[in-house]
């Protein structure tokens, strides 16, 4: 099912010329923003100089630091009266990054979500429970508007308590949820402890999971525990929030809406384009925004491009699941480690529960604290030691470093209100 079939299946040459036209328009619009104007003058770039897709490389990068330095509104490209809404990033340190929306931006963002929901078979008959936090975070309102556009009955539940979520799901026969992967894992544990079998007593059929890096193993874990299909949903506040890239029913990479964003994947060190299929940093240019378009935004998210056509017929290219952020990488005793590697190992072990924490302490000591599965463990002390060993061995094989493993009771590790905090670094290096 399509929401905007013509645009979603536009032939590549037409899509590419539309991109070029919109890119030029965006450069024109940004000529009014002093930050960009100064950069254009410095490099001598004009909208007319953008003649082909490759010319995007003549444009400057924009970084998170640029957004912070221009906080609150120095990157605004329209007058204040044209702004309809403000969102900020969920980052917890320092000043947030602010993003403005015009009326058209709010509407376009909702259309991109509607495309995503339709491509996985969501219809107006669905009951959509949005379990992401409302407020400044885009996961609430932006998704909400998109689901309303499709015509779903939307329940703006917010993250709330699990008891209340369950009540809403039961009483209103929720069929689709939008949820953080870490919360989905927690919620699965909650149902298990309560003895609620979602396949029998709930009507859930689909979950849109995003806003946090998560592995394929986590997806499978959530699907098995909640008895539904899980689709990966990628976005970031700077580019509207959710709706930038989504999986179709094939679950084989996320279609990135190229009529709205120009995507590049670069080597984060050299800033040169990554080779075909090679992992690098995703760089995005918003070419269909009015209030605050950004040029070549360094997302820090690591992924690779899938150029092969998708069986679903959409021509917008796909990106792989985000494997982490370039600034997520931990260096422990000289070894480069991404938290995702640890998650992959843990989530593939049925005896292991669904919450974990990576602790870095002392000189360079890594401890992985893991919850035991509430159902799959008999509690015998000898078995705990064996399992601890088994987890440490599996981690060693993946990381080339053997961390200390601490198995703890189910439900004993902290649960965040918003995005999960999986790493605590208290090293005294
Ligand atoms: P925020 O702007 O606060 O919503 O955060 C956006 C960031 O969340 C992105 O830059 C990614 O690092 C992360 N993120 C969002 N969606 C996903 C996803 N599906 N997979 C992995 N990371 C994600
Ligand atoms: Zn597809």
PDB file of N, CA and C in Angstrom, residues 7-60:
ATOM      1  N   UNK A   7       5.078   9.637  -6.035  1.00  0.00           N
ATOM      2  CA  UNK A   7       6.367  10.106  -5.524  1.00  0.00           C
ATOM      3  C   UNK A   7       7.208   8.948  -4.994  1.00  0.00           C
ATOM      4  N   UNK A   8       6.571   7.991  -4.363  1.00  0.00           N
ATOM      5  CA  UNK A   8       7.325   6.882  -3.766  1.00  0.00           C
ATOM      6  C   UNK A   8       7.945   5.964  -4.822  1.00  0.00           C
ATOM      7  N   UNK A   9       7.365   5.991  -6.020  1.00  0.00           N
ATOM      8  CA  UNK A   9       7.880   5.085  -7.059  1.00  0.00           C
ATOM      9  C   UNK A   9       8.443   5.858  -8.257  1.00  0.00           C
ATOM     10  N   UNK A  10       8.691   7.131  -8.057  1.00  0.00           N
ATOM     11  CA  UNK A  10       9.194   7.974  -9.149  1.00  0.00           C
ATOM     12  C   UNK A  10      10.483   7.372  -9.739  1.00  0.00           C
ATOM     13  N   UNK A  11      10.549   7.351 -11.070  1.00  0.00           N
ATOM     14  CA  UNK A  11      11.744   6.779 -11.713  1.00  0.00           C
ATOM     15  C   UNK A  11      12.984   7.550 -11.259  1.00  0.00           C
ATOM     16  N   UNK A  12      14.085   6.859 -11.129  1.00  0.00           N
ATOM     17  CA  UNK A  12      15.307   7.491 -10.589  1.00  0.00           C
ATOM     18  C   UNK A  12      15.689   8.791 -11.305  1.00  0.00           C
ATOM     19  N   UNK A  13      15.691   8.835 -12.643  1.00  0.00           N
ATOM     20  CA  UNK A  13      16.120  10.092 -13.267  1.00  0.00           C
ATOM     21  C   UNK A  13      15.223  11.279 -12.865  1.00  0.00           C
ATOM     22  N   UNK A  14      13.915  11.035 -12.780  1.00  0.00           N
ATOM     23  CA  UNK A  14      12.996  12.113 -12.392  1.00  0.00           C
ATOM     24  C   UNK A  14      13.227  12.492 -10.928  1.00  0.00           C
ATOM     25  N   UNK A  15      13.450  11.487 -10.107  1.00  0.00           N
ATOM     26  CA  UNK A  15      13.687  11.745  -8.679  1.00  0.00           C
ATOM     27  C   UNK A  15      14.968  12.560  -8.511  1.00  0.00           C
ATOM     28  N   UNK A  16      15.984  12.196  -9.281  1.00  0.00           N
ATOM     29  CA  UNK A  16      17.257  12.917  -9.158  1.00  0.00           C
ATOM     30  C   UNK A  16      17.146  14.350  -9.670  1.00  0.00           C
ATOM     31  N   UNK A  17      16.347  14.572 -10.716  1.00  0.00           N
ATOM     32  CA  UNK A  17      16.264  15.967 -11.151  1.00  0.00           C
ATOM     33  C   UNK A  17      15.410  16.781 -10.185  1.00  0.00           C
ATOM     34  N   UNK A  18      14.434  16.131  -9.565  1.00  0.00           N
ATOM     35  CA  UNK A  18      13.656  16.832  -8.533  1.00  0.00           C
ATOM     36  C   UNK A  18      14.567  17.226  -7.361  1.00  0.00           C
ATOM     37  N   UNK A  19      15.442  16.297  -6.996  1.00  0.00           N
ATOM     38  CA  UNK A  19      16.389  16.584  -5.904  1.00  0.00           C
ATOM     39  C   UNK A  19      17.248  17.807  -6.217  1.00  0.00           C
ATOM     40  N   UNK A  20      17.699  17.844  -7.446  1.00  0.00           N
ATOM     41  CA  UNK A  20      18.592  18.918  -7.843  1.00  0.00           C
ATOM     42  C   UNK A  20      17.876  20.272  -7.790  1.00  0.00           C
ATOM     43  N   UNK A  21      16.658  20.243  -8.305  1.00  0.00           N
ATOM     44  CA  UNK A  21      15.849  21.470  -8.308  1.00  0.00           C
ATOM     45  C   UNK A  21      15.596  21.935  -6.868  1.00  0.00           C
ATOM     46  N   UNK A  22      15.232  20.980  -5.995  1.00  0.00           N
ATOM     47  CA  UNK A  22      14.947  21.342  -4.605  1.00  0.00           C
ATOM     48  C   UNK A  22      16.215  21.765  -3.855  1.00  0.00           C
ATOM     49  N   UNK A  23      17.326  21.166  -4.243  1.00  0.00           N
ATOM     50  CA  UNK A  23      18.589  21.541  -3.593  1.00  0.00           C
ATOM     51  C   UNK A  23      18.932  22.997  -3.935  1.00  0.00           C
ATOM     52  N   UNK A  24      18.754  23.337  -5.192  1.00  0.00           N
ATOM     53  CA  UNK A  24      19.030  24.721  -5.609  1.00  0.00           C
ATOM     54  C   UNK A  24      18.114  25.701  -4.881  1.00  0.00           C
ATOM     55  N   UNK A  25      16.843  25.343  -4.798  1.00  0.00           N
ATOM     56  CA  UNK A  25      15.882  26.189  -4.066  1.00  0.00           C
ATOM     57  C   UNK A  25      16.314  26.372  -2.622  1.00  0.00           C
ATOM     58  N   UNK A  26      16.789  25.297  -2.039  1.00  0.00           N
ATOM     59  CA  UNK A  26      17.188  25.344  -0.633  1.00  0.00           C
ATOM     60  C   UNK A  26      18.394  26.269  -0.457  1.00  0.00           C
ATOM     61  N   UNK A  27      19.337  26.176  -1.384  1.00  0.00           N
ATOM     62  CA  UNK A  27      20.519  27.053  -1.295  1.00  0.00           C
ATOM     63  C   UNK A  27      20.065  28.510  -1.416  1.00  0.00           C
ATOM     64  N   UNK A  28      19.114  28.744  -2.299  1.00  0.00           N
ATOM     65  CA  UNK A  28      18.576  30.098  -2.475  1.00  0.00           C
ATOM     66  C   UNK A  28      17.960  30.594  -1.165  1.00  0.00           C
ATOM     67  N   UNK A  29      17.169  29.726  -0.557  1.00  0.00           N
ATOM     68  CA  UNK A  29      16.504  30.076   0.699  1.00  0.00           C
ATOM     69  C   UNK A  29      17.525  30.348   1.801  1.00  0.00           C
ATOM     70  N   UNK A  30      18.595  29.573   1.793  1.00  0.00           N
ATOM     71  CA  UNK A  30      19.581  29.693   2.878  1.00  0.00           C
ATOM     72  C   UNK A  30      20.497  30.902   2.701  1.00  0.00           C
ATOM     73  N   UNK A  31      20.432  31.507   1.545  1.00  0.00           N
ATOM     74  CA  UNK A  31      21.227  32.700   1.319  1.00  0.00           C
ATOM     75  C   UNK A  31      20.782  33.835   2.247  1.00  0.00           C
ATOM     76  N   UNK A  32      19.589  33.655   2.842  1.00  0.00           N
ATOM     77  CA  UNK A  32      19.079  34.662   3.786  1.00  0.00           C
ATOM     78  C   UNK A  32      19.563  34.405   5.211  1.00  0.00           C
ATOM     79  N   UNK A  33      20.187  33.263   5.420  1.00  0.00           N
ATOM     80  CA  UNK A  33      20.632  32.920   6.778  1.00  0.00           C
ATOM     81  C   UNK A  33      22.107  33.304   6.907  1.00  0.00           C
ATOM     82  N   UNK A  34      22.413  34.259   7.787  1.00  0.00           N
ATOM     83  CA  UNK A  34      23.801  34.758   7.834  1.00  0.00           C
ATOM     84  C   UNK A  34      24.863  33.668   7.942  1.00  0.00           C
ATOM     85  N   UNK A  35      24.586  32.619   8.717  1.00  0.00           N
ATOM     86  CA  UNK A  35      25.562  31.542   8.889  1.00  0.00           C
ATOM     87  C   UNK A  35      25.922  30.908   7.539  1.00  0.00           C
ATOM     88  N   UNK A  36      24.892  30.601   6.754  1.00  0.00           N
ATOM     89  CA  UNK A  36      25.147  29.974   5.450  1.00  0.00           C
ATOM     90  C   UNK A  36      25.657  30.990   4.436  1.00  0.00           C
ATOM     91  N   UNK A  37      25.105  32.196   4.523  1.00  0.00           N
ATOM     92  CA  UNK A  37      25.509  33.222   3.563  1.00  0.00           C
ATOM     93  C   UNK A  37      27.031  33.427   3.618  1.00  0.00           C
ATOM     94  N   UNK A  38      27.530  33.495   4.859  1.00  0.00           N
ATOM     95  CA  UNK A  38      28.977  33.697   5.035  1.00  0.00           C
ATOM     96  C   UNK A  38      29.744  32.532   4.393  1.00  0.00           C
ATOM     97  N   UNK A  39      29.219  31.329   4.581  1.00  0.00           N
ATOM     98  CA  UNK A  39      29.908  30.159   4.001  1.00  0.00           C
ATOM     99  C   UNK A  39      29.854  30.169   2.479  1.00  0.00           C
ATOM    100  N   UNK A  40      28.717  30.599   1.927  1.00  0.00           N
ATOM    101  CA  UNK A  40      28.606  30.646   0.463  1.00  0.00           C
ATOM    102  C   UNK A  40      29.578  31.679  -0.108  1.00  0.00           C
ATOM    103  N   UNK A  41      29.643  32.811   0.566  1.00  0.00           N
ATOM    104  CA  UNK A  41      30.543  33.876   0.079  1.00  0.00           C
ATOM    105  C   UNK A  41      31.989  33.403   0.095  1.00  0.00           C
ATOM    106  N   UNK A  42      32.315  32.755   1.210  1.00  0.00           N
ATOM    107  CA  UNK A  42      33.674  32.250   1.402  1.00  0.00           C
ATOM    108  C   UNK A  42      34.081  31.284   0.279  1.00  0.00           C
ATOM    109  N   UNK A  43      33.130  30.392  -0.088  1.00  0.00           N
ATOM    110  CA  UNK A  43      33.505  29.383  -1.093  1.00  0.00           C
ATOM    111  C   UNK A  43      33.052  29.762  -2.504  1.00  0.00           C
ATOM    112  N   UNK A  44      32.355  30.872  -2.637  1.00  0.00           N
ATOM    113  CA  UNK A  44      31.917  31.321  -3.960  1.00  0.00           C
ATOM    114  C   UNK A  44      30.816  30.468  -4.577  1.00  0.00           C
ATOM    115  N   UNK A  45      30.059  29.742  -3.730  1.00  0.00           N
ATOM    116  CA  UNK A  45      28.984  28.896  -4.272  1.00  0.00           C
ATOM    117  C   UNK A  45      27.708  29.708  -4.470  1.00  0.00           C
ATOM    118  N   UNK A  46      27.061  29.490  -5.611  1.00  0.00           N
ATOM    119  CA  UNK A  46      25.748  30.106  -5.865  1.00  0.00           C
ATOM    120  C   UNK A  46      24.791  28.975  -6.236  1.00  0.00           C
ATOM    121  N   UNK A  47      23.471  29.220  -6.144  1.00  0.00           N
ATOM    122  CA  UNK A  47      22.527  28.149  -6.512  1.00  0.00           C
ATOM    123  C   UNK A  47      22.793  27.657  -7.933  1.00  0.00           C
ATOM    124  N   UNK A  48      23.151  28.563  -8.817  1.00  0.00           N
ATOM    125  CA  UNK A  48      23.371  28.199 -10.227  1.00  0.00           C
ATOM    126  C   UNK A  48      24.588  27.275 -10.384  1.00  0.00           C
ATOM    127  N   UNK A  49      25.482  27.349  -9.395  1.00  0.00           N
ATOM    128  CA  UNK A  49      26.687  26.516  -9.492  1.00  0.00           C
ATOM    129  C   UNK A  49      26.389  25.041  -9.209  1.00  0.00           C
ATOM    130  N   UNK A  50      25.182  24.778  -8.683  1.00  0.00           N
ATOM    131  CA  UNK A  50      24.816  23.380  -8.383  1.00  0.00           C
ATOM    132  C   UNK A  50      24.190  22.786  -9.644  1.00  0.00           C
ATOM    133  N   UNK A  51      25.006  22.095 -10.404  1.00  0.00           N
ATOM    134  CA  UNK A  51      24.529  21.600 -11.716  1.00  0.00           C
ATOM    135  C   UNK A  51      24.254  20.104 -11.724  1.00  0.00           C
ATOM    136  N   UNK A  52      24.882  19.392 -10.819  1.00  0.00           N
ATOM    137  CA  UNK A  52      24.648  17.946 -10.776  1.00  0.00           C
ATOM    138  C   UNK A  52      24.664  17.497  -9.321  1.00  0.00           C
ATOM    139  N   UNK A  53      24.220  16.263  -9.120  1.00  0.00           N
ATOM    140  CA  UNK A  53      24.142  15.739  -7.753  1.00  0.00           C
ATOM    141  C   UNK A  53      25.503  15.822  -7.055  1.00  0.00           C
ATOM    142  N   UNK A  54      26.555  15.597  -7.827  1.00  0.00           N
ATOM    143  CA  UNK A  54      27.889  15.583  -7.221  1.00  0.00           C
ATOM    144  C   UNK A  54      28.289  16.966  -6.707  1.00  0.00           C
ATOM    145  N   UNK A  55      27.647  18.013  -7.234  1.00  0.00           N
ATOM    146  CA  UNK A  55      28.002  19.371  -6.796  1.00  0.00           C
ATOM    147  C   UNK A  55      27.634  19.638  -5.341  1.00  0.00           C
ATOM    148  N   UNK A  56      26.873  18.739  -4.755  1.00  0.00           N
ATOM    149  CA  UNK A  56      26.537  18.925  -3.340  1.00  0.00           C
ATOM    150  C   UNK A  56      27.830  19.014  -2.517  1.00  0.00           C
ATOM    151  N   UNK A  57      28.872  18.391  -3.051  1.00  0.00           N
ATOM    152  CA  UNK A  57      30.142  18.392  -2.307  1.00  0.00           C
ATOM    153  C   UNK A  57      30.770  19.772  -2.251  1.00  0.00           C
ATOM    154  N   UNK A  58      30.268  20.696  -3.028  1.00  0.00           N
ATOM    155  CA  UNK A  58      30.787  22.065  -2.959  1.00  0.00           C
ATOM    156  C   UNK A  58      30.161  22.837  -1.802  1.00  0.00           C
ATOM    157  N   UNK A  59      29.095  22.267  -1.242  1.00  0.00           N
ATOM    158  CA  UNK A  59      28.398  22.959  -0.154  1.00  0.00           C
ATOM    159  C   UNK A  59      29.048  22.618   1.196  1.00  0.00           C
ATOM    160  N   UNK A  60      28.888  23.524   2.161  1.00  0.00           N
ATOM    161  CA  UNK A  60      29.526  23.272   3.466  1.00  0.00           C
ATOM    162  C   UNK A  60      28.776  22.221   4.279  1.00  0.00           C
TER     163      UNK A  60
END
